[in-house]
């Protein structure tokens, strides 16, 4: 891997977990293992450096053994704020994001997104399943940090909207659409146990 293609990954676990009844989603157990740990196991082998973005329970996240970075913006500003601090912290030119509530994410996610980004000379490569974009699963260039910070300073909060301001490429994952299934509620968590096994 050349220096220009080395990549920092960040697991986005900085939300409030509103649909999970206010519980810290990344720390919820799926068959006895925290969701974020399941994501780490699938994502860490794909990246050269791994960061965890969290805004509460920081010591518990630090216990997973990776650097924990908290949003620079106050008030749980969403995944873009997590990407912003990851870009500011990252050691490598490319940054990949995944959410903490997607324990079945593709094991070839980064390989496919990075290849498309480089092939098309894009700013960001985003996963897509069928006709649905998956904006939280992306690879982008760390050099976009000033542009992202400006977008946030002007009130932008939607990952999807920010990506639409960039030279973007979408990568089809129609071969494994279920890999992007996320767990938002306690009911979904309970129903996902058999799949994890």
PDB file of C-alpha atoms in Angstrom:
ATOM      1  CA  UNK A   1       0.000   0.000   0.000  1.00  0.00           C
ATOM      2  CA  UNK A   2       1.498   3.336  -1.047  1.00  0.00           C
ATOM      3  CA  UNK A   3       1.458   6.372   1.198  1.00  0.00           C
ATOM      4  CA  UNK A   4      -1.202   8.038  -0.958  1.00  0.00           C
ATOM      5  CA  UNK A   5      -3.589   5.119  -0.573  1.00  0.00           C
ATOM      6  CA  UNK A   6      -3.119   4.401   3.127  1.00  0.00           C
ATOM      7  CA  UNK A   7      -6.295   4.790   5.061  1.00  0.00           C
ATOM      8  CA  UNK A   8      -7.627   5.708   8.496  1.00  0.00           C
ATOM      9  CA  UNK A   9     -10.949   4.146   9.477  1.00  0.00           C
ATOM     10  CA  UNK A  10     -13.383   5.643  11.956  1.00  0.00           C
ATOM     11  CA  UNK A  11     -16.322   3.909  13.599  1.00  0.00           C
ATOM     12  CA  UNK A  12     -19.048   6.474  14.237  1.00  0.00           C
ATOM     13  CA  UNK A  13     -20.458   5.904  17.724  1.00  0.00           C
ATOM     14  CA  UNK A  14     -21.107   9.502  18.746  1.00  0.00           C
ATOM     15  CA  UNK A  15     -24.900   9.609  18.580  1.00  0.00           C
ATOM     16  CA  UNK A  16     -27.541   9.794  21.274  1.00  0.00           C
ATOM     17  CA  UNK A  17     -29.258   6.509  20.404  1.00  0.00           C
ATOM     18  CA  UNK A  18     -32.701   8.104  20.469  1.00  0.00           C
ATOM     19  CA  UNK A  19     -34.405   5.139  18.790  1.00  0.00           C
ATOM     20  CA  UNK A  20     -32.606   2.860  21.249  1.00  0.00           C
ATOM     21  CA  UNK A  21     -34.302   4.679  24.128  1.00  0.00           C
ATOM     22  CA  UNK A  22     -31.287   6.912  24.739  1.00  0.00           C
ATOM     23  CA  UNK A  23     -28.921   3.971  25.252  1.00  0.00           C
ATOM     24  CA  UNK A  24     -25.377   4.240  23.890  1.00  0.00           C
ATOM     25  CA  UNK A  25     -25.890   2.127  20.785  1.00  0.00           C
ATOM     26  CA  UNK A  26     -22.309   1.009  20.267  1.00  0.00           C
ATOM     27  CA  UNK A  27     -22.198  -0.544  23.725  1.00  0.00           C
ATOM     28  CA  UNK A  28     -25.411  -2.561  23.395  1.00  0.00           C
ATOM     29  CA  UNK A  29     -24.810  -6.299  23.450  1.00  0.00           C
ATOM     30  CA  UNK A  30     -25.578  -8.577  20.532  1.00  0.00           C
ATOM     31  CA  UNK A  31     -25.215 -12.157  21.726  1.00  0.00           C
ATOM     32  CA  UNK A  32     -22.967 -11.009  24.562  1.00  0.00           C
ATOM     33  CA  UNK A  33     -20.671  -8.795  22.489  1.00  0.00           C
ATOM     34  CA  UNK A  34     -20.921  -5.011  22.119  1.00  0.00           C
ATOM     35  CA  UNK A  35     -22.069  -3.825  18.695  1.00  0.00           C
ATOM     36  CA  UNK A  36     -18.963  -1.683  18.341  1.00  0.00           C
ATOM     37  CA  UNK A  37     -16.749  -4.705  19.055  1.00  0.00           C
ATOM     38  CA  UNK A  38     -18.448  -6.628  16.254  1.00  0.00           C
ATOM     39  CA  UNK A  39     -17.858  -3.696  13.907  1.00  0.00           C
ATOM     40  CA  UNK A  40     -14.208  -3.468  15.014  1.00  0.00           C
ATOM     41  CA  UNK A  41     -13.662  -7.144  14.217  1.00  0.00           C
ATOM     42  CA  UNK A  42     -14.887  -6.706  10.627  1.00  0.00           C
ATOM     43  CA  UNK A  43     -13.514  -3.213   9.958  1.00  0.00           C
ATOM     44  CA  UNK A  44     -10.105  -3.074  11.682  1.00  0.00           C
ATOM     45  CA  UNK A  45      -8.447  -5.594   9.300  1.00  0.00           C
ATOM     46  CA  UNK A  46      -9.449  -3.368   6.366  1.00  0.00           C
ATOM     47  CA  UNK A  47      -7.721  -0.161   7.526  1.00  0.00           C
ATOM     48  CA  UNK A  48      -4.196   1.018   8.383  1.00  0.00           C
ATOM     49  CA  UNK A  49      -5.324   2.958  11.466  1.00  0.00           C
ATOM     50  CA  UNK A  50      -8.577   2.772  13.425  1.00  0.00           C
ATOM     51  CA  UNK A  51     -10.297   5.498  15.448  1.00  0.00           C
ATOM     52  CA  UNK A  52     -13.492   5.342  17.474  1.00  0.00           C
ATOM     53  CA  UNK A  53     -15.688   8.454  17.515  1.00  0.00           C
ATOM     54  CA  UNK A  54     -17.690   8.648  20.747  1.00  0.00           C
ATOM     55  CA  UNK A  55     -19.141  11.454  22.871  1.00  0.00           C
ATOM     56  CA  UNK A  56     -20.085   9.587  26.038  1.00  0.00           C
ATOM     57  CA  UNK A  57     -18.789   6.591  28.013  1.00  0.00           C
ATOM     58  CA  UNK A  58     -15.315   7.394  26.690  1.00  0.00           C
ATOM     59  CA  UNK A  59     -13.487   5.091  29.105  1.00  0.00           C
ATOM     60  CA  UNK A  60     -15.609   2.146  27.979  1.00  0.00           C
ATOM     61  CA  UNK A  61     -14.780   2.874  24.354  1.00  0.00           C
ATOM     62  CA  UNK A  62     -11.083   3.290  25.165  1.00  0.00           C
ATOM     63  CA  UNK A  63     -11.157  -0.222  26.621  1.00  0.00           C
ATOM     64  CA  UNK A  64     -11.500  -1.601  23.078  1.00  0.00           C
ATOM     65  CA  UNK A  65      -7.876  -0.584  22.539  1.00  0.00           C
ATOM     66  CA  UNK A  66      -8.148   2.105  19.866  1.00  0.00           C
ATOM     67  CA  UNK A  67      -7.884   5.913  20.065  1.00  0.00           C
ATOM     68  CA  UNK A  68     -11.204   7.549  20.925  1.00  0.00           C
ATOM     69  CA  UNK A  69     -11.980  10.973  19.443  1.00  0.00           C
ATOM     70  CA  UNK A  70     -14.913  13.123  20.527  1.00  0.00           C
ATOM     71  CA  UNK A  71     -16.719  15.651  18.333  1.00  0.00           C
ATOM     72  CA  UNK A  72     -15.248  19.142  18.222  1.00  0.00           C
ATOM     73  CA  UNK A  73     -18.763  20.516  17.670  1.00  0.00           C
ATOM     74  CA  UNK A  74     -21.063  20.595  20.716  1.00  0.00           C
ATOM     75  CA  UNK A  75     -24.507  19.075  21.002  1.00  0.00           C
ATOM     76  CA  UNK A  76     -24.220  15.700  19.269  1.00  0.00           C
ATOM     77  CA  UNK A  77     -24.081  17.224  15.788  1.00  0.00           C
ATOM     78  CA  UNK A  78     -24.239  13.893  13.961  1.00  0.00           C
ATOM     79  CA  UNK A  79     -21.954  11.717  11.834  1.00  0.00           C
ATOM     80  CA  UNK A  80     -20.420  14.656   9.953  1.00  0.00           C
ATOM     81  CA  UNK A  81     -19.009  15.955  13.238  1.00  0.00           C
ATOM     82  CA  UNK A  82     -17.483  12.523  13.818  1.00  0.00           C
ATOM     83  CA  UNK A  83     -15.963  12.554  10.354  1.00  0.00           C
ATOM     84  CA  UNK A  84     -14.600  16.047  10.962  1.00  0.00           C
ATOM     85  CA  UNK A  85     -12.661  15.073  14.086  1.00  0.00           C
ATOM     86  CA  UNK A  86     -11.496  11.862  12.415  1.00  0.00           C
ATOM     87  CA  UNK A  87     -10.096  13.868   9.483  1.00  0.00           C
ATOM     88  CA  UNK A  88      -8.377  16.222  11.895  1.00  0.00           C
ATOM     89  CA  UNK A  89      -6.814  13.262  13.747  1.00  0.00           C
ATOM     90  CA  UNK A  90      -6.126  10.834  10.901  1.00  0.00           C
ATOM     91  CA  UNK A  91      -2.558   9.857  10.039  1.00  0.00           C
ATOM     92  CA  UNK A  92      -3.367   8.889   6.442  1.00  0.00           C
ATOM     93  CA  UNK A  93      -4.639  10.645   3.286  1.00  0.00           C
ATOM     94  CA  UNK A  94      -7.848   8.624   3.018  1.00  0.00           C
ATOM     95  CA  UNK A  95     -10.557   8.250   5.668  1.00  0.00           C
ATOM     96  CA  UNK A  96     -13.264   5.575   5.773  1.00  0.00           C
ATOM     97  CA  UNK A  97     -16.383   5.712   7.932  1.00  0.00           C
ATOM     98  CA  UNK A  98     -18.790   3.063   9.159  1.00  0.00           C
ATOM     99  CA  UNK A  99     -21.541   3.333  11.798  1.00  0.00           C
ATOM    100  CA  UNK A 100     -21.293   1.452  15.073  1.00  0.00           C
ATOM    101  CA  UNK A 101     -24.695  -0.208  14.600  1.00  0.00           C
ATOM    102  CA  UNK A 102     -23.890  -2.259  11.483  1.00  0.00           C
ATOM    103  CA  UNK A 103     -22.272  -5.446  12.786  1.00  0.00           C
ATOM    104  CA  UNK A 104     -22.577  -7.311   9.471  1.00  0.00           C
ATOM    105  CA  UNK A 105     -20.710  -4.795   7.286  1.00  0.00           C
ATOM    106  CA  UNK A 106     -18.841  -6.160   4.231  1.00  0.00           C
ATOM    107  CA  UNK A 107     -15.332  -7.434   4.844  1.00  0.00           C
ATOM    108  CA  UNK A 108     -14.338  -6.051   1.418  1.00  0.00           C
ATOM    109  CA  UNK A 109     -15.956  -2.637   1.965  1.00  0.00           C
ATOM    110  CA  UNK A 110     -12.770  -0.569   2.026  1.00  0.00           C
ATOM    111  CA  UNK A 111     -11.104  -2.416  -0.858  1.00  0.00           C
ATOM    112  CA  UNK A 112     -14.034  -1.724  -3.180  1.00  0.00           C
ATOM    113  CA  UNK A 113     -14.677   1.866  -2.103  1.00  0.00           C
ATOM    114  CA  UNK A 114     -11.010   2.865  -2.249  1.00  0.00           C
ATOM    115  CA  UNK A 115     -10.563   1.290  -5.686  1.00  0.00           C
ATOM    116  CA  UNK A 116     -13.519   3.271  -7.068  1.00  0.00           C
ATOM    117  CA  UNK A 117     -12.338   6.516  -5.463  1.00  0.00           C
ATOM    118  CA  UNK A 118      -8.893   6.184  -7.028  1.00  0.00           C
ATOM    119  CA  UNK A 119     -10.133   4.958 -10.408  1.00  0.00           C
ATOM    120  CA  UNK A 120     -12.498   7.914 -10.837  1.00  0.00           C
ATOM    121  CA  UNK A 121     -10.335  10.527  -9.112  1.00  0.00           C
ATOM    122  CA  UNK A 122     -13.313  11.190  -6.836  1.00  0.00           C
ATOM    123  CA  UNK A 123     -13.511  13.077  -3.542  1.00  0.00           C
ATOM    124  CA  UNK A 124     -15.722  10.447  -1.947  1.00  0.00           C
ATOM    125  CA  UNK A 125     -16.859   6.905  -2.710  1.00  0.00           C
ATOM    126  CA  UNK A 126     -20.110   5.751  -1.139  1.00  0.00           C
ATOM    127  CA  UNK A 127     -21.718   2.325  -0.904  1.00  0.00           C
ATOM    128  CA  UNK A 128     -25.059   1.711  -2.580  1.00  0.00           C
ATOM    129  CA  UNK A 129     -27.493  -1.203  -2.405  1.00  0.00           C
ATOM    130  CA  UNK A 130     -30.127  -1.390  -5.137  1.00  0.00           C
ATOM    131  CA  UNK A 131     -31.403   2.199  -5.377  1.00  0.00           C
ATOM    132  CA  UNK A 132     -30.461   3.140  -1.806  1.00  0.00           C
ATOM    133  CA  UNK A 133     -27.306   5.119  -1.036  1.00  0.00           C
ATOM    134  CA  UNK A 134     -25.478   4.196   2.175  1.00  0.00           C
ATOM    135  CA  UNK A 135     -23.754   7.530   2.963  1.00  0.00           C
ATOM    136  CA  UNK A 136     -22.347   6.425   6.331  1.00  0.00           C
ATOM    137  CA  UNK A 137     -20.268   3.787   4.528  1.00  0.00           C
ATOM    138  CA  UNK A 138     -17.775   5.863   2.594  1.00  0.00           C
ATOM    139  CA  UNK A 139     -14.148   6.549   1.781  1.00  0.00           C
ATOM    140  CA  UNK A 140     -13.130  10.180   1.323  1.00  0.00           C
ATOM    141  CA  UNK A 141     -10.020  12.307   1.145  1.00  0.00           C
ATOM    142  CA  UNK A 142      -8.640  13.834   4.352  1.00  0.00           C
ATOM    143  CA  UNK A 143      -7.832  16.983   2.332  1.00  0.00           C
ATOM    144  CA  UNK A 144     -11.573  17.743   2.331  1.00  0.00           C
ATOM    145  CA  UNK A 145     -11.391  18.807   5.987  1.00  0.00           C
ATOM    146  CA  UNK A 146     -11.517  22.588   5.317  1.00  0.00           C
ATOM    147  CA  UNK A 147     -14.505  22.158   3.007  1.00  0.00           C
ATOM    148  CA  UNK A 148     -16.296  19.934   5.539  1.00  0.00           C
ATOM    149  CA  UNK A 149     -15.595  22.377   8.369  1.00  0.00           C
ATOM    150  CA  UNK A 150     -17.068  25.187   6.274  1.00  0.00           C
ATOM    151  CA  UNK A 151     -20.157  23.076   5.504  1.00  0.00           C
ATOM    152  CA  UNK A 152     -20.634  22.423   9.233  1.00  0.00           C
ATOM    153  CA  UNK A 153     -20.014  26.072  10.149  1.00  0.00           C
ATOM    154  CA  UNK A 154     -22.810  27.039   7.760  1.00  0.00           C
ATOM    155  CA  UNK A 155     -25.235  24.713   9.529  1.00  0.00           C
ATOM    156  CA  UNK A 156     -24.930  21.629   7.329  1.00  0.00           C
ATOM    157  CA  UNK A 157     -25.496  18.397   9.228  1.00  0.00           C
ATOM    158  CA  UNK A 158     -26.537  15.724   6.720  1.00  0.00           C
ATOM    159  CA  UNK A 159     -23.805  13.364   5.536  1.00  0.00           C
ATOM    160  CA  UNK A 160     -25.705  12.735   2.327  1.00  0.00           C
ATOM    161  CA  UNK A 161     -26.073  16.443   1.520  1.00  0.00           C
ATOM    162  CA  UNK A 162     -22.376  17.094   2.105  1.00  0.00           C
ATOM    163  CA  UNK A 163     -21.398  14.216  -0.167  1.00  0.00           C
ATOM    164  CA  UNK A 164     -23.604  15.659  -2.922  1.00  0.00           C
ATOM    165  CA  UNK A 165     -21.450  18.815  -2.941  1.00  0.00           C
ATOM    166  CA  UNK A 166     -18.406  16.708  -3.886  1.00  0.00           C
ATOM    167  CA  UNK A 167     -17.144  14.730  -6.849  1.00  0.00           C
ATOM    168  CA  UNK A 168     -18.705  11.467  -5.740  1.00  0.00           C
ATOM    169  CA  UNK A 169     -18.844   7.903  -7.002  1.00  0.00           C
ATOM    170  CA  UNK A 170     -21.256   5.211  -5.840  1.00  0.00           C
ATOM    171  CA  UNK A 171     -20.217   1.575  -5.512  1.00  0.00           C
ATOM    172  CA  UNK A 172     -22.816  -1.152  -5.835  1.00  0.00           C
ATOM    173  CA  UNK A 173     -22.957  -3.779  -3.112  1.00  0.00           C
ATOM    174  CA  UNK A 174     -26.012  -5.519  -4.532  1.00  0.00           C
ATOM    175  CA  UNK A 175     -24.186  -8.810  -3.957  1.00  0.00           C
ATOM    176  CA  UNK A 176     -24.529  -8.354  -0.173  1.00  0.00           C
ATOM    177  CA  UNK A 177     -27.348  -5.894   0.646  1.00  0.00           C
ATOM    178  CA  UNK A 178     -27.974  -7.428   4.068  1.00  0.00           C
ATOM    179  CA  UNK A 179     -24.452  -6.441   5.141  1.00  0.00           C
ATOM    180  CA  UNK A 180     -25.673  -2.866   5.580  1.00  0.00           C
ATOM    181  CA  UNK A 181     -28.556  -3.701   7.877  1.00  0.00           C
ATOM    182  CA  UNK A 182     -28.218  -1.542  10.950  1.00  0.00           C
ATOM    183  CA  UNK A 183     -29.652  -1.968  14.418  1.00  0.00           C
ATOM    184  CA  UNK A 184     -31.556   1.067  15.655  1.00  0.00           C
ATOM    185  CA  UNK A 185     -33.987  -0.283  18.227  1.00  0.00           C
ATOM    186  CA  UNK A 186     -34.037  -2.764  21.080  1.00  0.00           C
ATOM    187  CA  UNK A 187     -36.411  -4.930  19.027  1.00  0.00           C
ATOM    188  CA  UNK A 188     -34.005  -5.007  16.069  1.00  0.00           C
ATOM    189  CA  UNK A 189     -31.197  -5.892  18.460  1.00  0.00           C
ATOM    190  CA  UNK A 190     -33.183  -8.812  19.880  1.00  0.00           C
ATOM    191  CA  UNK A 191     -34.090 -10.039  16.391  1.00  0.00           C
ATOM    192  CA  UNK A 192     -30.481  -9.950  15.186  1.00  0.00           C
ATOM    193  CA  UNK A 193     -29.113 -12.481  17.668  1.00  0.00           C
ATOM    194  CA  UNK A 194     -29.627 -15.531  15.478  1.00  0.00           C
ATOM    195  CA  UNK A 195     -27.879 -13.832  12.545  1.00  0.00           C
ATOM    196  CA  UNK A 196     -24.834 -13.019  14.701  1.00  0.00           C
ATOM    197  CA  UNK A 197     -24.537 -16.693  15.608  1.00  0.00           C
TER     198      UNK A 197
END
